[in-house]
Amino acid sequence: MSERQLFLIILLCTCSALAVWLLAMVALYFFQRRQKQPPQAAPPRRITRLKPRPAAAGTPKTIAIFEGKRPGPHSPPTILAATAARKTVPVITVEEGPHAGQTFVLHQLPARIGRSSNCIIRLDGDALVSRQHAEFYWQDDRLCVRDLNSRHGTEVGGTAVTDVSLTGGEPVRVGDSVLVVTWRAKEA
């Protein structure tokens, strides 16, 4: 090996080591610069909770849902013919949870349960209820409830369910709320 070749090899190794050192210094500079920047605070979230008006003494809290009410953009198709032919309507009463004592008369099905404003049975005070948690619907002349892939699930009679038919009186748990289904004669 000649002196010239040896010199080129040493020069090449020195340049490579210098380039690696330079890259390491640049990376260290940018890493330290990022560490010194103050963390940016997230903009404050504005949360508005709507509370229902207090009912007069001695009057039960009842919310009547009429046909054609609340047709939101994500509402499921309604089955008005099957609902109109019935002589009774399901009544959902909240037995336990933040909305205890509230009653929902279901004149229109399917009826969604959740925290969303599109839900007919709106349980926005229950933090464990999903935005679209479950729904009541008719199938083969029976009232059914199905879970809509909610985070905390739906239970009927203490058993986790995805889709089940109801006879009435069974406790349906969604989040911290327990709902009970009863029947009322349809008003003329």
mmCIF file with all atom_site columns, C-alpha atoms in Angstrom:
data_model
loop_
_atom_site.group_PDB
_atom_site.id
_atom_site.type_symbol
_atom_site.label_atom_id
_atom_site.label_alt_id
_atom_site.label_comp_id
_atom_site.label_asym_id
_atom_site.label_entity_id
_atom_site.label_seq_id
_atom_site.pdbx_PDB_ins_code
_atom_site.Cartn_x
_atom_site.Cartn_y
_atom_site.Cartn_z
_atom_site.occupancy
_atom_site.B_iso_or_equiv
_atom_site.pdbx_formal_charge
_atom_site.auth_seq_id
_atom_site.auth_comp_id
_atom_site.auth_asym_id
_atom_site.auth_atom_id
_atom_site.pdbx_PDB_model_num
ATOM 1   C CA . MET A 1 1   ? 0.000    0.000   0.000  1.00 0.00 ? 1   MET A CA 1
ATOM 2   C CA . SER A 1 2   ? 1.430    3.336   -0.990 1.00 0.00 ? 2   SER A CA 1
ATOM 3   C CA . GLU A 1 3   ? 1.610    6.430   1.139  1.00 0.00 ? 3   GLU A CA 1
ATOM 4   C CA . ARG A 1 4   ? -0.966   8.127   -1.033 1.00 0.00 ? 4   ARG A CA 1
ATOM 5   C CA . GLN A 1 5   ? -3.517   5.333   -0.535 1.00 0.00 ? 5   GLN A CA 1
ATOM 6   C CA . LEU A 1 6   ? -2.861   5.314   3.206  1.00 0.00 ? 6   LEU A CA 1
ATOM 7   C CA . PHE A 1 7   ? -3.330   9.072   3.339  1.00 0.00 ? 7   PHE A CA 1
ATOM 8   C CA . LEU A 1 8   ? -6.664   8.830   1.462  1.00 0.00 ? 8   LEU A CA 1
ATOM 9   C CA . ILE A 1 9   ? -7.933   6.109   3.804  1.00 0.00 ? 9   ILE A CA 1
ATOM 10  C CA . ILE A 1 10  ? -7.032   8.169   6.899  1.00 0.00 ? 10  ILE A CA 1
ATOM 11  C CA . LEU A 1 11  ? -8.606   11.266  5.350  1.00 0.00 ? 11  LEU A CA 1
ATOM 12  C CA . LEU A 1 12  ? -11.767  9.353   4.485  1.00 0.00 ? 12  LEU A CA 1
ATOM 13  C CA . CYS A 1 13  ? -12.076  7.899   8.009  1.00 0.00 ? 13  CYS A CA 1
ATOM 14  C CA . THR A 1 14  ? -11.501  11.320  9.549  1.00 0.00 ? 14  THR A CA 1
ATOM 15  C CA . CYS A 1 15  ? -14.156  12.922  7.295  1.00 0.00 ? 15  CYS A CA 1
ATOM 16  C CA . SER A 1 16  ? -16.647  10.138  8.113  1.00 0.00 ? 16  SER A CA 1
ATOM 17  C CA . ALA A 1 17  ? -16.043  10.519  11.842 1.00 0.00 ? 17  ALA A CA 1
ATOM 18  C CA . LEU A 1 18  ? -16.367  14.298  11.504 1.00 0.00 ? 18  LEU A CA 1
ATOM 19  C CA . ALA A 1 19  ? -19.662  13.936  9.581  1.00 0.00 ? 19  ALA A CA 1
ATOM 20  C CA . VAL A 1 20  ? -21.092  11.566  12.208 1.00 0.00 ? 20  VAL A CA 1
ATOM 21  C CA . TRP A 1 21  ? -20.007  13.940  14.994 1.00 0.00 ? 21  TRP A CA 1
ATOM 22  C CA . LEU A 1 22  ? -21.593  16.887  13.154 1.00 0.00 ? 22  LEU A CA 1
ATOM 23  C CA . LEU A 1 23  ? -24.884  15.036  12.682 1.00 0.00 ? 23  LEU A CA 1
ATOM 24  C CA . ALA A 1 24  ? -24.909  14.085  16.370 1.00 0.00 ? 24  ALA A CA 1
ATOM 25  C CA . MET A 1 25  ? -24.363  17.728  17.387 1.00 0.00 ? 25  MET A CA 1
ATOM 26  C CA . VAL A 1 26  ? -27.200  18.935  15.109 1.00 0.00 ? 26  VAL A CA 1
ATOM 27  C CA . ALA A 1 27  ? -29.574  16.300  16.506 1.00 0.00 ? 27  ALA A CA 1
ATOM 28  C CA . LEU A 1 28  ? -28.590  17.214  20.075 1.00 0.00 ? 28  LEU A CA 1
ATOM 29  C CA . TYR A 1 29  ? -29.181  20.908  19.351 1.00 0.00 ? 29  TYR A CA 1
ATOM 30  C CA . PHE A 1 30  ? -32.708  20.315  18.027 1.00 0.00 ? 30  PHE A CA 1
ATOM 31  C CA . PHE A 1 31  ? -33.528  17.891  20.859 1.00 0.00 ? 31  PHE A CA 1
ATOM 32  C CA . GLN A 1 32  ? -32.466  20.428  23.508 1.00 0.00 ? 32  GLN A CA 1
ATOM 33  C CA . ARG A 1 33  ? -34.336  23.185  21.714 1.00 0.00 ? 33  ARG A CA 1
ATOM 34  C CA . ARG A 1 34  ? -37.535  21.133  21.749 1.00 0.00 ? 34  ARG A CA 1
ATOM 35  C CA . GLN A 1 35  ? -37.081  20.365  25.462 1.00 0.00 ? 35  GLN A CA 1
ATOM 36  C CA . LYS A 1 36  ? -36.808  24.076  26.377 1.00 0.00 ? 36  LYS A CA 1
ATOM 37  C CA . GLN A 1 37  ? -40.053  25.131  24.675 1.00 0.00 ? 37  GLN A CA 1
ATOM 38  C CA . PRO A 1 38  ? -42.843  25.703  27.172 1.00 0.00 ? 38  PRO A CA 1
ATOM 39  C CA . PRO A 1 39  ? -45.729  23.292  26.702 1.00 0.00 ? 39  PRO A CA 1
ATOM 40  C CA . GLN A 1 40  ? -48.639  24.822  24.870 1.00 0.00 ? 40  GLN A CA 1
ATOM 41  C CA . ALA A 1 41  ? -51.812  24.747  26.907 1.00 0.00 ? 41  ALA A CA 1
ATOM 42  C CA . ALA A 1 42  ? -54.875  23.284  25.241 1.00 0.00 ? 42  ALA A CA 1
ATOM 43  C CA . PRO A 1 43  ? -57.655  25.791  24.670 1.00 0.00 ? 43  PRO A CA 1
ATOM 44  C CA . PRO A 1 44  ? -60.232  25.670  27.458 1.00 0.00 ? 44  PRO A CA 1
ATOM 45  C CA . ARG A 1 45  ? -63.184  23.383  26.725 1.00 0.00 ? 45  ARG A CA 1
ATOM 46  C CA . ARG A 1 46  ? -66.584  24.901  27.056 1.00 0.00 ? 46  ARG A CA 1
ATOM 47  C CA . ILE A 1 47  ? -69.092  22.484  28.495 1.00 0.00 ? 47  ILE A CA 1
ATOM 48  C CA . THR A 1 48  ? -72.720  23.458  28.805 1.00 0.00 ? 48  THR A CA 1
ATOM 49  C CA . ARG A 1 49  ? -75.000  21.213  30.823 1.00 0.00 ? 49  ARG A CA 1
ATOM 50  C CA . LEU A 1 50  ? -78.697  21.697  30.412 1.00 0.00 ? 50  LEU A CA 1
ATOM 51  C CA . LYS A 1 51  ? -80.787  20.897  33.447 1.00 0.00 ? 51  LYS A CA 1
ATOM 52  C CA . PRO A 1 52  ? -84.495  20.193  33.154 1.00 0.00 ? 52  PRO A CA 1
ATOM 53  C CA . ARG A 1 53  ? -86.862  22.666  34.725 1.00 0.00 ? 53  ARG A CA 1
ATOM 54  C CA . PRO A 1 54  ? -87.986  21.520  38.156 1.00 0.00 ? 54  PRO A CA 1
ATOM 55  C CA . ALA A 1 55  ? -91.459  20.000  38.042 1.00 0.00 ? 55  ALA A CA 1
ATOM 56  C CA . ALA A 1 56  ? -94.214  21.480  40.139 1.00 0.00 ? 56  ALA A CA 1
ATOM 57  C CA . ALA A 1 57  ? -94.805  19.693  43.430 1.00 0.00 ? 57  ALA A CA 1
ATOM 58  C CA . GLY A 1 58  ? -96.831  16.524  42.996 1.00 0.00 ? 58  GLY A CA 1
ATOM 59  C CA . THR A 1 59  ? -96.511  16.262  39.197 1.00 0.00 ? 59  THR A CA 1
ATOM 60  C CA . PRO A 1 60  ? -94.464  13.376  37.757 1.00 0.00 ? 60  PRO A CA 1
ATOM 61  C CA . LYS A 1 61  ? -91.738  14.085  35.225 1.00 0.00 ? 61  LYS A CA 1
ATOM 62  C CA . THR A 1 62  ? -93.144  12.766  31.948 1.00 0.00 ? 62  THR A CA 1
ATOM 63  C CA . ILE A 1 63  ? -91.775  13.349  28.490 1.00 0.00 ? 63  ILE A CA 1
ATOM 64  C CA . ALA A 1 64  ? -94.113  12.407  25.664 1.00 0.00 ? 64  ALA A CA 1
ATOM 65  C CA . ILE A 1 65  ? -92.452  11.589  22.350 1.00 0.00 ? 65  ILE A CA 1
ATOM 66  C CA . PHE A 1 66  ? -94.855  12.098  19.438 1.00 0.00 ? 66  PHE A CA 1
ATOM 67  C CA . GLU A 1 67  ? -94.638  10.798  15.902 1.00 0.00 ? 67  GLU A CA 1
ATOM 68  C CA . GLY A 1 68  ? -92.496  13.012  13.709 1.00 0.00 ? 68  GLY A CA 1
ATOM 69  C CA . LYS A 1 69  ? -90.632  14.550  16.658 1.00 0.00 ? 69  LYS A CA 1
ATOM 70  C CA . ARG A 1 70  ? -86.828  14.823  16.616 1.00 0.00 ? 70  ARG A CA 1
ATOM 71  C CA . PRO A 1 71  ? -85.990  13.539  13.141 1.00 0.00 ? 71  PRO A CA 1
ATOM 72  C CA . GLY A 1 72  ? -82.225  14.089  13.467 1.00 0.00 ? 72  GLY A CA 1
ATOM 73  C CA . PRO A 1 73  ? -79.792  13.531  10.598 1.00 0.00 ? 73  PRO A CA 1
ATOM 74  C CA . HIS A 1 74  ? -78.636  10.228  12.106 1.00 0.00 ? 74  HIS A CA 1
ATOM 75  C CA . SER A 1 75  ? -82.061  8.979   13.187 1.00 0.00 ? 75  SER A CA 1
ATOM 76  C CA . PRO A 1 76  ? -82.940  5.431   12.155 1.00 0.00 ? 76  PRO A CA 1
ATOM 77  C CA . PRO A 1 77  ? -85.983  4.926   9.922  1.00 0.00 ? 77  PRO A CA 1
ATOM 78  C CA . THR A 1 78  ? -89.165  4.888   11.953 1.00 0.00 ? 78  THR A CA 1
ATOM 79  C CA . ILE A 1 79  ? -91.769  2.150   11.814 1.00 0.00 ? 79  ILE A CA 1
ATOM 80  C CA . LEU A 1 80  ? -94.917  4.243   12.108 1.00 0.00 ? 80  LEU A CA 1
ATOM 81  C CA . ALA A 1 81  ? -97.385  1.684   10.696 1.00 0.00 ? 81  ALA A CA 1
ATOM 82  C CA . ALA A 1 82  ? -96.537  -0.948  13.304 1.00 0.00 ? 82  ALA A CA 1
ATOM 83  C CA . THR A 1 83  ? -96.635  1.629   16.088 1.00 0.00 ? 83  THR A CA 1
ATOM 84  C CA . ALA A 1 84  ? -99.943  3.147   14.928 1.00 0.00 ? 84  ALA A CA 1
ATOM 85  C CA . ALA A 1 85  ? -101.694 -0.266  14.859 1.00 0.00 ? 85  ALA A CA 1
ATOM 86  C CA . ARG A 1 86  ? -100.926 -1.006  18.538 1.00 0.00 ? 86  ARG A CA 1
ATOM 87  C CA . LYS A 1 87  ? -103.389 -0.350  21.328 1.00 0.00 ? 87  LYS A CA 1
ATOM 88  C CA . THR A 1 88  ? -100.670 0.102   23.947 1.00 0.00 ? 88  THR A CA 1
ATOM 89  C CA . VAL A 1 89  ? -97.438  2.050   23.970 1.00 0.00 ? 89  VAL A CA 1
ATOM 90  C CA . PRO A 1 90  ? -94.277  1.240   25.913 1.00 0.00 ? 90  PRO A CA 1
ATOM 91  C CA . VAL A 1 91  ? -93.462  3.511   28.840 1.00 0.00 ? 91  VAL A CA 1
ATOM 92  C CA . ILE A 1 92  ? -89.856  3.647   30.002 1.00 0.00 ? 92  ILE A CA 1
ATOM 93  C CA . THR A 1 93  ? -89.323  4.717   33.623 1.00 0.00 ? 93  THR A CA 1
ATOM 94  C CA . VAL A 1 94  ? -85.861  5.462   35.002 1.00 0.00 ? 94  VAL A CA 1
ATOM 95  C CA . GLU A 1 95  ? -85.760  3.660   38.370 1.00 0.00 ? 95  GLU A CA 1
ATOM 96  C CA . GLU A 1 96  ? -82.117  4.329   39.348 1.00 0.00 ? 96  GLU A CA 1
ATOM 97  C CA . GLY A 1 97  ? -79.399  6.758   38.337 1.00 0.00 ? 97  GLY A CA 1
ATOM 98  C CA . PRO A 1 98  ? -79.106  10.499  37.750 1.00 0.00 ? 98  PRO A CA 1
ATOM 99  C CA . HIS A 1 99  ? -82.458  10.622  35.911 1.00 0.00 ? 99  HIS A CA 1
ATOM 100 C CA . ALA A 1 100 ? -84.423  8.562   38.478 1.00 0.00 ? 100 ALA A CA 1
ATOM 101 C CA . GLY A 1 101 ? -88.154  9.265   38.308 1.00 0.00 ? 101 GLY A CA 1
ATOM 102 C CA . GLN A 1 102 ? -88.121  10.425  34.694 1.00 0.00 ? 102 GLN A CA 1
ATOM 103 C CA . THR A 1 103 ? -90.629  8.737   32.365 1.00 0.00 ? 103 THR A CA 1
ATOM 104 C CA . PHE A 1 104 ? -90.557  8.399   28.567 1.00 0.00 ? 104 PHE A CA 1
ATOM 105 C CA . VAL A 1 105 ? -93.691  7.467   26.618 1.00 0.00 ? 105 VAL A CA 1
ATOM 106 C CA . LEU A 1 106 ? -92.588  5.909   23.313 1.00 0.00 ? 106 LEU A CA 1
ATOM 107 C CA . HIS A 1 107 ? -95.106  6.739   20.601 1.00 0.00 ? 107 HIS A CA 1
ATOM 108 C CA . GLN A 1 108 ? -92.453  6.225   17.931 1.00 0.00 ? 108 GLN A CA 1
ATOM 109 C CA . LEU A 1 109 ? -89.989  3.361   17.568 1.00 0.00 ? 109 LEU A CA 1
ATOM 110 C CA . PRO A 1 110 ? -87.102  2.708   17.175 1.00 0.00 ? 110 PRO A CA 1
ATOM 111 C CA . ALA A 1 111 ? -86.113  4.917   20.115 1.00 0.00 ? 111 ALA A CA 1
ATOM 112 C CA . ARG A 1 112 ? -82.447  5.407   20.895 1.00 0.00 ? 112 ARG A CA 1
ATOM 113 C CA . ILE A 1 113 ? -81.011  5.689   24.402 1.00 0.00 ? 113 ILE A CA 1
ATOM 114 C CA . GLY A 1 114 ? -77.926  7.829   24.937 1.00 0.00 ? 114 GLY A CA 1
ATOM 115 C CA . ARG A 1 115 ? -76.371  11.179  25.788 1.00 0.00 ? 115 ARG A CA 1
ATOM 116 C CA . SER A 1 116 ? -76.688  12.585  22.258 1.00 0.00 ? 116 SER A CA 1
ATOM 117 C CA . SER A 1 117 ? -79.313  15.198  21.426 1.00 0.00 ? 117 SER A CA 1
ATOM 118 C CA . ASN A 1 118 ? -80.531  12.846  18.649 1.00 0.00 ? 118 ASN A CA 1
ATOM 119 C CA . CYS A 1 119 ? -81.631  10.246  21.218 1.00 0.00 ? 119 CYS A CA 1
ATOM 120 C CA . ILE A 1 120 ? -85.291  10.074  22.181 1.00 0.00 ? 120 ILE A CA 1
ATOM 121 C CA . ILE A 1 121 ? -84.397  8.693   25.627 1.00 0.00 ? 121 ILE A CA 1
ATOM 122 C CA . ARG A 1 122 ? -81.716  11.212  26.506 1.00 0.00 ? 122 ARG A CA 1
ATOM 123 C CA . LEU A 1 123 ? -79.692  10.378  29.630 1.00 0.00 ? 123 LEU A CA 1
ATOM 124 C CA . ASP A 1 124 ? -77.093  13.135  29.360 1.00 0.00 ? 124 ASP A CA 1
ATOM 125 C CA . GLY A 1 125 ? -76.504  13.254  33.127 1.00 0.00 ? 125 GLY A CA 1
ATOM 126 C CA . ASP A 1 126 ? -75.190  9.673   33.243 1.00 0.00 ? 126 ASP A CA 1
ATOM 127 C CA . ALA A 1 127 ? -71.479  9.721   32.387 1.00 0.00 ? 127 ALA A CA 1
ATOM 128 C CA . LEU A 1 128 ? -71.364  5.939   31.773 1.00 0.00 ? 128 LEU A CA 1
ATOM 129 C CA . VAL A 1 129 ? -73.996  6.108   29.019 1.00 0.00 ? 129 VAL A CA 1
ATOM 130 C CA . SER A 1 130 ? -72.549  6.334   25.490 1.00 0.00 ? 130 SER A CA 1
ATOM 131 C CA . ARG A 1 131 ? -73.739  8.949   22.997 1.00 0.00 ? 131 ARG A CA 1
ATOM 132 C CA . GLN A 1 132 ? -75.654  6.229   21.127 1.00 0.00 ? 132 GLN A CA 1
ATOM 133 C CA . HIS A 1 133 ? -75.899  3.483   23.776 1.00 0.00 ? 133 HIS A CA 1
ATOM 134 C CA . ALA A 1 134 ? -78.878  1.251   22.899 1.00 0.00 ? 134 ALA A CA 1
ATOM 135 C CA . GLU A 1 135 ? -82.260  1.326   21.189 1.00 0.00 ? 135 GLU A CA 1
ATOM 136 C CA . PHE A 1 136 ? -85.774  -0.010  21.673 1.00 0.00 ? 136 PHE A CA 1
ATOM 137 C CA . TYR A 1 137 ? -87.481  -1.308  18.510 1.00 0.00 ? 137 TYR A CA 1
ATOM 138 C CA . TRP A 1 138 ? -90.327  -3.579  17.359 1.00 0.00 ? 138 TRP A CA 1
ATOM 139 C CA . GLN A 1 139 ? -89.605  -6.997  15.870 1.00 0.00 ? 139 GLN A CA 1
ATOM 140 C CA . ASP A 1 140 ? -92.271  -9.614  15.163 1.00 0.00 ? 140 ASP A CA 1
ATOM 141 C CA . ASP A 1 141 ? -94.794  -7.712  17.309 1.00 0.00 ? 141 ASP A CA 1
ATOM 142 C CA . ARG A 1 142 ? -92.430  -7.729  20.332 1.00 0.00 ? 142 ARG A CA 1
ATOM 143 C CA . LEU A 1 143 ? -90.519  -4.892  21.963 1.00 0.00 ? 143 LEU A CA 1
ATOM 144 C CA . CYS A 1 144 ? -86.769  -5.492  21.754 1.00 0.00 ? 144 CYS A CA 1
ATOM 145 C CA . VAL A 1 145 ? -83.658  -3.702  22.985 1.00 0.00 ? 145 VAL A CA 1
ATOM 146 C CA . ARG A 1 146 ? -80.266  -3.849  21.305 1.00 0.00 ? 146 ARG A CA 1
ATOM 147 C CA . ASP A 1 147 ? -76.887  -2.548  22.402 1.00 0.00 ? 147 ASP A CA 1
ATOM 148 C CA . LEU A 1 148 ? -75.260  -0.198  19.877 1.00 0.00 ? 148 LEU A CA 1
ATOM 149 C CA . ASN A 1 149 ? -71.658  -1.239  20.620 1.00 0.00 ? 149 ASN A CA 1
ATOM 150 C CA . SER A 1 150 ? -71.580  0.926   23.734 1.00 0.00 ? 150 SER A CA 1
ATOM 151 C CA . ARG A 1 151 ? -68.486  1.083   25.897 1.00 0.00 ? 151 ARG A CA 1
ATOM 152 C CA . HIS A 1 152 ? -70.150  -0.167  29.110 1.00 0.00 ? 152 HIS A CA 1
ATOM 153 C CA . GLY A 1 153 ? -72.732  -2.475  27.534 1.00 0.00 ? 153 GLY A CA 1
ATOM 154 C CA . THR A 1 154 ? -76.411  -3.082  28.192 1.00 0.00 ? 154 THR A CA 1
ATOM 155 C CA . GLU A 1 155 ? -77.839  -5.505  30.758 1.00 0.00 ? 155 GLU A CA 1
ATOM 156 C CA . VAL A 1 156 ? -81.346  -6.944  30.967 1.00 0.00 ? 156 VAL A CA 1
ATOM 157 C CA . GLY A 1 157 ? -82.197  -8.646  34.252 1.00 0.00 ? 157 GLY A CA 1
ATOM 158 C CA . GLY A 1 158 ? -78.523  -8.580  35.293 1.00 0.00 ? 158 GLY A CA 1
ATOM 159 C CA . THR A 1 159 ? -77.287  -10.325 32.114 1.00 0.00 ? 159 THR A CA 1
ATOM 160 C CA . ALA A 1 160 ? -75.204  -8.546  29.462 1.00 0.00 ? 160 ALA A CA 1
ATOM 161 C CA . VAL A 1 161 ? -77.066  -8.545  26.137 1.00 0.00 ? 161 VAL A CA 1
ATOM 162 C CA . THR A 1 162 ? -76.537  -7.388  22.579 1.00 0.00 ? 162 THR A CA 1
ATOM 163 C CA . ASP A 1 163 ? -80.112  -7.915  21.315 1.00 0.00 ? 163 ASP A CA 1
ATOM 164 C CA . VAL A 1 164 ? -83.071  -9.289  23.275 1.00 0.00 ? 164 VAL A CA 1
ATOM 165 C CA . SER A 1 165 ? -86.881  -9.133  23.263 1.00 0.00 ? 165 SER A CA 1
ATOM 166 C CA . LEU A 1 166 ? -88.681  -7.766  26.335 1.00 0.00 ? 166 LEU A CA 1
ATOM 167 C CA . THR A 1 167 ? -91.979  -8.743  27.914 1.00 0.00 ? 167 THR A CA 1
ATOM 168 C CA . GLY A 1 168 ? -92.217  -5.815  30.327 1.00 0.00 ? 168 GLY A CA 1
ATOM 169 C CA . GLY A 1 169 ? -91.030  -5.268  33.873 1.00 0.00 ? 169 GLY A CA 1
ATOM 170 C CA . GLU A 1 170 ? -87.426  -6.359  33.267 1.00 0.00 ? 170 GLU A CA 1
ATOM 171 C CA . PRO A 1 171 ? -84.766  -3.931  34.500 1.00 0.00 ? 171 PRO A CA 1
ATOM 172 C CA . VAL A 1 172 ? -82.634  -2.647  31.618 1.00 0.00 ? 172 VAL A CA 1
ATOM 173 C CA . ARG A 1 173 ? -79.311  -1.214  32.815 1.00 0.00 ? 173 ARG A CA 1
ATOM 174 C CA . VAL A 1 174 ? -77.446  1.321   30.678 1.00 0.00 ? 174 VAL A CA 1
ATOM 175 C CA . GLY A 1 175 ? -74.512  2.960   32.451 1.00 0.00 ? 175 GLY A CA 1
ATOM 176 C CA . ASP A 1 176 ? -75.585  3.851   36.013 1.00 0.00 ? 176 ASP A CA 1
ATOM 177 C CA . SER A 1 177 ? -79.255  4.080   35.009 1.00 0.00 ? 177 SER A CA 1
ATOM 178 C CA . VAL A 1 178 ? -81.839  1.312   35.392 1.00 0.00 ? 178 VAL A CA 1
ATOM 179 C CA . LEU A 1 179 ? -84.864  1.533   33.084 1.00 0.00 ? 179 LEU A CA 1
ATOM 180 C CA . VAL A 1 180 ? -88.086  -0.435  33.521 1.00 0.00 ? 180 VAL A CA 1
ATOM 181 C CA . VAL A 1 181 ? -90.530  -1.078  30.659 1.00 0.00 ? 181 VAL A CA 1
ATOM 182 C CA . THR A 1 182 ? -94.274  -0.959  31.338 1.00 0.00 ? 182 THR A CA 1
ATOM 183 C CA . TRP A 1 183 ? -97.250  -0.570  29.013 1.00 0.00 ? 183 TRP A CA 1
ATOM 184 C CA . ARG A 1 184 ? -99.891  2.151   28.815 1.00 0.00 ? 184 ARG A CA 1
ATOM 185 C CA . ALA A 1 185 ? -103.101 2.254   26.791 1.00 0.00 ? 185 ALA A CA 1
ATOM 186 C CA . LYS A 1 186 ? -102.755 4.459   23.758 1.00 0.00 ? 186 LYS A CA 1
ATOM 187 C CA . GLU A 1 187 ? -104.636 7.720   24.035 1.00 0.00 ? 187 GLU A CA 1
ATOM 188 C CA . ALA A 1 188 ? -107.179 8.321   21.295 1.00 0.00 ? 188 ALA A CA 1
#
